[in-house]
Short mmCIF file of N, CA and C in Angstrom, two decimals:
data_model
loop_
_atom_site.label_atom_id
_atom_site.label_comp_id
_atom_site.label_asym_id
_atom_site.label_seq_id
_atom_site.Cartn_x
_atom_site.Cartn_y
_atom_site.Cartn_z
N UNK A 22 -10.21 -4.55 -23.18
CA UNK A 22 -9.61 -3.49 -23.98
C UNK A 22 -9.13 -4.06 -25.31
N UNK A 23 -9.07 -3.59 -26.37
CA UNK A 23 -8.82 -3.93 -27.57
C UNK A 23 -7.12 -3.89 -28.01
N UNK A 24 -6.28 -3.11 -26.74
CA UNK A 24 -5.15 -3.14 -26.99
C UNK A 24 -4.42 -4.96 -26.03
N UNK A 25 -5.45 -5.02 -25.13
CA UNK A 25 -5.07 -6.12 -25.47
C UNK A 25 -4.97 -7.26 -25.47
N UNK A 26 -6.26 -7.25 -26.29
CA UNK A 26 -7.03 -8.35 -27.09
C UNK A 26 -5.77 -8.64 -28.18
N UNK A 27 -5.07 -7.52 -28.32
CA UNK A 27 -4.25 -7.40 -30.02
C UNK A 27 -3.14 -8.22 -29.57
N UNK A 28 -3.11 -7.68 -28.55
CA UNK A 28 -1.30 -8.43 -27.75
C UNK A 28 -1.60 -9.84 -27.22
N UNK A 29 -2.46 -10.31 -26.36
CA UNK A 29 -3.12 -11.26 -26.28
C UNK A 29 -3.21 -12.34 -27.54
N UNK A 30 -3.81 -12.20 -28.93
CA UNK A 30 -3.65 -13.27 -30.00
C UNK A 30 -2.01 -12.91 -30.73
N UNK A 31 -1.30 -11.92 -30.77
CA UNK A 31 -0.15 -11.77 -31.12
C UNK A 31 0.73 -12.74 -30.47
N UNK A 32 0.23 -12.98 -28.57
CA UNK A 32 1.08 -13.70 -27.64
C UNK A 32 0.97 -15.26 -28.53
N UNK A 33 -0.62 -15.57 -28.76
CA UNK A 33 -0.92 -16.89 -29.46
C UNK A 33 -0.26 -17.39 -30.50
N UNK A 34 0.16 -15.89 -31.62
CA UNK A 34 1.11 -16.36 -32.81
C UNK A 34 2.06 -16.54 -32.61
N UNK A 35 3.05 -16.20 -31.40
CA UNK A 35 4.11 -16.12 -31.14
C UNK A 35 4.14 -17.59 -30.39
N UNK A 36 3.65 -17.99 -29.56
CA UNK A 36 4.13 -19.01 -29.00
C UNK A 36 3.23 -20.30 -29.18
N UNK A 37 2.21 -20.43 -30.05
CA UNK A 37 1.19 -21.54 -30.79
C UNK A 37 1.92 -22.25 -31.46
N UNK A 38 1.19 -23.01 -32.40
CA UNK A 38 1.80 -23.83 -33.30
C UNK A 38 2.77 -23.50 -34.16
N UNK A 39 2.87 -22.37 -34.75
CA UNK A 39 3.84 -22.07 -35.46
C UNK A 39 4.84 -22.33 -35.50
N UNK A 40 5.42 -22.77 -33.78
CA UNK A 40 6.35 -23.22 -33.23
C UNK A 40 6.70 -24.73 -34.47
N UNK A 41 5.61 -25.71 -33.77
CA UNK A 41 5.66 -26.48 -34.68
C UNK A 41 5.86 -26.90 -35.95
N UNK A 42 4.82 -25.65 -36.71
CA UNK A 42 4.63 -25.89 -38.27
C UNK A 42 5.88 -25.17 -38.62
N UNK A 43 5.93 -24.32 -38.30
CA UNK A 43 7.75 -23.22 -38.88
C UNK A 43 9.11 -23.68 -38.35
N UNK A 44 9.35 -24.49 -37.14
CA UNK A 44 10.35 -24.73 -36.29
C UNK A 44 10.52 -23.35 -35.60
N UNK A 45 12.04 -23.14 -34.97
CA UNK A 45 12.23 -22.31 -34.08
C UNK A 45 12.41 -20.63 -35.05
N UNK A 46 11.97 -19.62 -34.40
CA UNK A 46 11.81 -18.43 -34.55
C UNK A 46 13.20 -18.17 -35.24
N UNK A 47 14.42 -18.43 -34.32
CA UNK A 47 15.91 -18.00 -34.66
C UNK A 47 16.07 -18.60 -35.60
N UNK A 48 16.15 -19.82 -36.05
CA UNK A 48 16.48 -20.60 -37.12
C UNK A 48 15.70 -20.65 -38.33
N UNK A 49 14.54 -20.46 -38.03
CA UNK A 49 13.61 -19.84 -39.40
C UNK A 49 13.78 -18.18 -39.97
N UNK A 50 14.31 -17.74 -39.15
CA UNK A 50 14.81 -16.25 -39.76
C UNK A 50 16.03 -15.81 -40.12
N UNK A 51 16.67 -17.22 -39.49
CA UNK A 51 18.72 -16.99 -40.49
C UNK A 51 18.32 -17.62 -41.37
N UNK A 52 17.25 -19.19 -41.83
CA UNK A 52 17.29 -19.44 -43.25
C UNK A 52 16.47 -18.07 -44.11
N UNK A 53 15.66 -17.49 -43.58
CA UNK A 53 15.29 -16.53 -44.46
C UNK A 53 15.77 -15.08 -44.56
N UNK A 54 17.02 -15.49 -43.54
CA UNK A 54 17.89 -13.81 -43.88
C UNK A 54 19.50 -14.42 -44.76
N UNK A 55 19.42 -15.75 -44.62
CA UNK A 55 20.72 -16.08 -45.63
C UNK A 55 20.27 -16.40 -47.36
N UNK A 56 18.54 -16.42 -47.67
CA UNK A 56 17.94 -16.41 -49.14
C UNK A 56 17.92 -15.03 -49.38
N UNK A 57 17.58 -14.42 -48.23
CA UNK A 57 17.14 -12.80 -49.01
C UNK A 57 18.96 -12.61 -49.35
N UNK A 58 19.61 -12.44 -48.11
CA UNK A 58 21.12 -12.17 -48.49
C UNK A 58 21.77 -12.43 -50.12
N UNK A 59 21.94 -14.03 -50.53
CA UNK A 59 21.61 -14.00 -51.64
C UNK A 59 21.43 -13.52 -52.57
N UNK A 60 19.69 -13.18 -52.38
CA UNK A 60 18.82 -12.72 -53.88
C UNK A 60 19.30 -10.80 -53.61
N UNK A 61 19.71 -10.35 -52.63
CA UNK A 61 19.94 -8.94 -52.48
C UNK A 61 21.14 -8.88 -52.66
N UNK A 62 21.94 -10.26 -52.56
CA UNK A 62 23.31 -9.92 -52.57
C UNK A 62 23.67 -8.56 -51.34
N UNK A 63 23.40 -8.63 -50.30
CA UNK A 63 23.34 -8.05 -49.15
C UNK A 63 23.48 -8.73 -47.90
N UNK A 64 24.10 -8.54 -46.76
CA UNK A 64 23.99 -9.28 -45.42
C UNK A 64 22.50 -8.83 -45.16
N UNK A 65 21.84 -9.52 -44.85
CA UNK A 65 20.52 -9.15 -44.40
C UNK A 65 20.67 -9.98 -42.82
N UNK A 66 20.03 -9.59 -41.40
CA UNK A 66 20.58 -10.22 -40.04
C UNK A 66 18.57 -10.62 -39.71
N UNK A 67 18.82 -11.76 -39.51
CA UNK A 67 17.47 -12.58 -38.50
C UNK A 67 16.84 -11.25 -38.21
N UNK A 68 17.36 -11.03 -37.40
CA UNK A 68 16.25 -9.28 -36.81
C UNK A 68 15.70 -8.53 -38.28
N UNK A 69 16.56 -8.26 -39.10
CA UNK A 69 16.20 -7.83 -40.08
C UNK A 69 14.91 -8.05 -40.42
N UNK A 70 14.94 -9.40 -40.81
CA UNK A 70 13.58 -10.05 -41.85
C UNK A 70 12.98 -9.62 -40.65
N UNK A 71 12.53 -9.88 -39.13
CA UNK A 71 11.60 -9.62 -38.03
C UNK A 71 11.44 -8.34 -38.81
N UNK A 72 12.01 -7.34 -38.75
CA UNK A 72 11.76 -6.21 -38.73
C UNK A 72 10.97 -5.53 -40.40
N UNK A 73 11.60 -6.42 -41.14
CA UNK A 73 11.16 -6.31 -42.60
C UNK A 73 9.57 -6.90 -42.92
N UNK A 74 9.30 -7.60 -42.28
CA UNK A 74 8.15 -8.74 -42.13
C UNK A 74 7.58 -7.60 -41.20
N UNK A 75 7.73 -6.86 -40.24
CA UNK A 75 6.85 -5.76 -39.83
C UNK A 75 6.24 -5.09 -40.39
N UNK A 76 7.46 -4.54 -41.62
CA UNK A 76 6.98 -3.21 -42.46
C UNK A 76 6.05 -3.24 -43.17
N UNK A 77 6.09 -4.96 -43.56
CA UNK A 77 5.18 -5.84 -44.83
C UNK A 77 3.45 -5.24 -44.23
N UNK A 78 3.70 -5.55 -43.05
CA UNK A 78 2.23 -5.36 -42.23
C UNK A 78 2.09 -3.88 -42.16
N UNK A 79 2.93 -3.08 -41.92
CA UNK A 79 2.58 -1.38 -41.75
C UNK A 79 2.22 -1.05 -43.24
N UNK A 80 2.82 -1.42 -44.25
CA UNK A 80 2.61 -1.39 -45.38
C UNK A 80 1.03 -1.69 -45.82
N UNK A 81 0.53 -2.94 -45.32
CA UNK A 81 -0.70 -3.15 -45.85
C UNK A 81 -1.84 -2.30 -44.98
N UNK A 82 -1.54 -1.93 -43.44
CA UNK A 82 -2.33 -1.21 -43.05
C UNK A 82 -2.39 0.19 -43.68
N UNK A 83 -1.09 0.84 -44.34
CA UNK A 83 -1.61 1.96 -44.74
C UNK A 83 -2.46 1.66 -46.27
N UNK A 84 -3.05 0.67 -46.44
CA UNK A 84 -4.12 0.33 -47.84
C UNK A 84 -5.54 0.41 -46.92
N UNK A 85 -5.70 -0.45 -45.59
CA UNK A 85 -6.96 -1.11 -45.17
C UNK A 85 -6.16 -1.42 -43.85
N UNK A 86 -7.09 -0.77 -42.66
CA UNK A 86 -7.14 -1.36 -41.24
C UNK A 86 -7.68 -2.38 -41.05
N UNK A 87 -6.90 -3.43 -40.83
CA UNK A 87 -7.39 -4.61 -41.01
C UNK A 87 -7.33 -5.50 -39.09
N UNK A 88 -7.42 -5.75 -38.24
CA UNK A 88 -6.90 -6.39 -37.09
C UNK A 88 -6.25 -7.38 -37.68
N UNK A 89 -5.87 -8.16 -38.46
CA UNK A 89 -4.83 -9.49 -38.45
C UNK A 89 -3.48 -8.71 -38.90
N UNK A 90 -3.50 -7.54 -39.46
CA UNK A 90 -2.10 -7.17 -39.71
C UNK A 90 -1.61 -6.45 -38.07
N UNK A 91 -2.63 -5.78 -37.55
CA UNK A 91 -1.97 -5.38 -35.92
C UNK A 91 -1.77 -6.11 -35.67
N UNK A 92 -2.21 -7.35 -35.42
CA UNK A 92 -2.25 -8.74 -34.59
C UNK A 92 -0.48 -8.68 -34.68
N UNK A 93 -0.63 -9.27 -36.20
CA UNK A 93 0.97 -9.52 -36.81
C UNK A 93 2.38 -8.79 -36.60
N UNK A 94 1.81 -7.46 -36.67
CA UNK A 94 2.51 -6.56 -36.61
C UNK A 94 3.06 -6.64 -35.08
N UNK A 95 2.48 -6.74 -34.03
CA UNK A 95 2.63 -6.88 -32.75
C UNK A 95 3.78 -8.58 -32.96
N UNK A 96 2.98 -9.34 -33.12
CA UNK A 96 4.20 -10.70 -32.74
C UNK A 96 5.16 -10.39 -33.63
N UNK A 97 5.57 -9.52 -34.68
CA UNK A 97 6.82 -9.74 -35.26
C UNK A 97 7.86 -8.94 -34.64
N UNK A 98 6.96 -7.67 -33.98
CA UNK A 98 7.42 -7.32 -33.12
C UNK A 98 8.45 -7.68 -31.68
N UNK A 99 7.25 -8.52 -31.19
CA UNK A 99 8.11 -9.41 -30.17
C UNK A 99 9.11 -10.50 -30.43
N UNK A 100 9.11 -11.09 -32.28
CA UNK A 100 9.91 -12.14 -32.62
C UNK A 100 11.50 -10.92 -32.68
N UNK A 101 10.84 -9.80 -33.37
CA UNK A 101 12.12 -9.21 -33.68
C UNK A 101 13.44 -9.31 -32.12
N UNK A 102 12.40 -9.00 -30.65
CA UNK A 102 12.96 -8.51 -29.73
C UNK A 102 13.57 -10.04 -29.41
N UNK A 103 13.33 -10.86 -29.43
CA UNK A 103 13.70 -12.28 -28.85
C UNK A 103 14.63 -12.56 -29.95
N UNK A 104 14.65 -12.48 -31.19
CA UNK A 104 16.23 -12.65 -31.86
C UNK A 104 17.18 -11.78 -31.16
N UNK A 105 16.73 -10.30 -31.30
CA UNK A 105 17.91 -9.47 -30.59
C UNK A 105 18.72 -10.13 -29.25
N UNK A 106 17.67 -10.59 -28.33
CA UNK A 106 18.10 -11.33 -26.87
C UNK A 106 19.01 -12.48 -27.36
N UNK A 107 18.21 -13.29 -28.46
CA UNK A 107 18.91 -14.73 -28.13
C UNK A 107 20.30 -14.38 -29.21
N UNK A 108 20.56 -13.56 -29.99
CA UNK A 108 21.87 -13.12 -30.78
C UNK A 108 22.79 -12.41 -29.94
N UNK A 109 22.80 -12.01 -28.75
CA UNK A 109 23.48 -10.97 -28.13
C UNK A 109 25.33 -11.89 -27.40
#
């Protein structure tokens, strides 16, 4: 099935190398919710950017259906839900 084939390589972005090349999920999204904070002069929260970094992808699908933005769209998805868990 193609739904999930999508969830399936989303699972890959989520728990592959990225790990490696980015460090940890939580800690790569408070440094990039304490720059946006900053430049917005706004609290911006870890989940946030997850969730902002979603839109980025809903955004480009409404230009071109592309599968690497579902792909994406799906693991930022699941990054968003695993900050929520590990912030609680």
């Amino acid at each position: 099935m193609i739904s999930e084939n999508i969830l399936e390589q989303a699972k890959e972005l989520v728990k592959g190398d990225r790990q490696k090349e980015y460090g940890d999920k939580l800690i790569n999204h408070e440094n990039i919710a304490a720059l946006w904070s900053v430049f917005l002069r706004k609290e911006i929260s870890p989940h946030d950017v997850a969730m902002c970094m979603a839109l980025v992808k809903v955004a480009r699908l409404m230009h071109a259906h592309k599968k690497d933005n579902y792909i994406d769209l799906a693991a930022y998805a699941a990054v968003a839900a695993e900050i929520d868990e590990r912030t609680k």
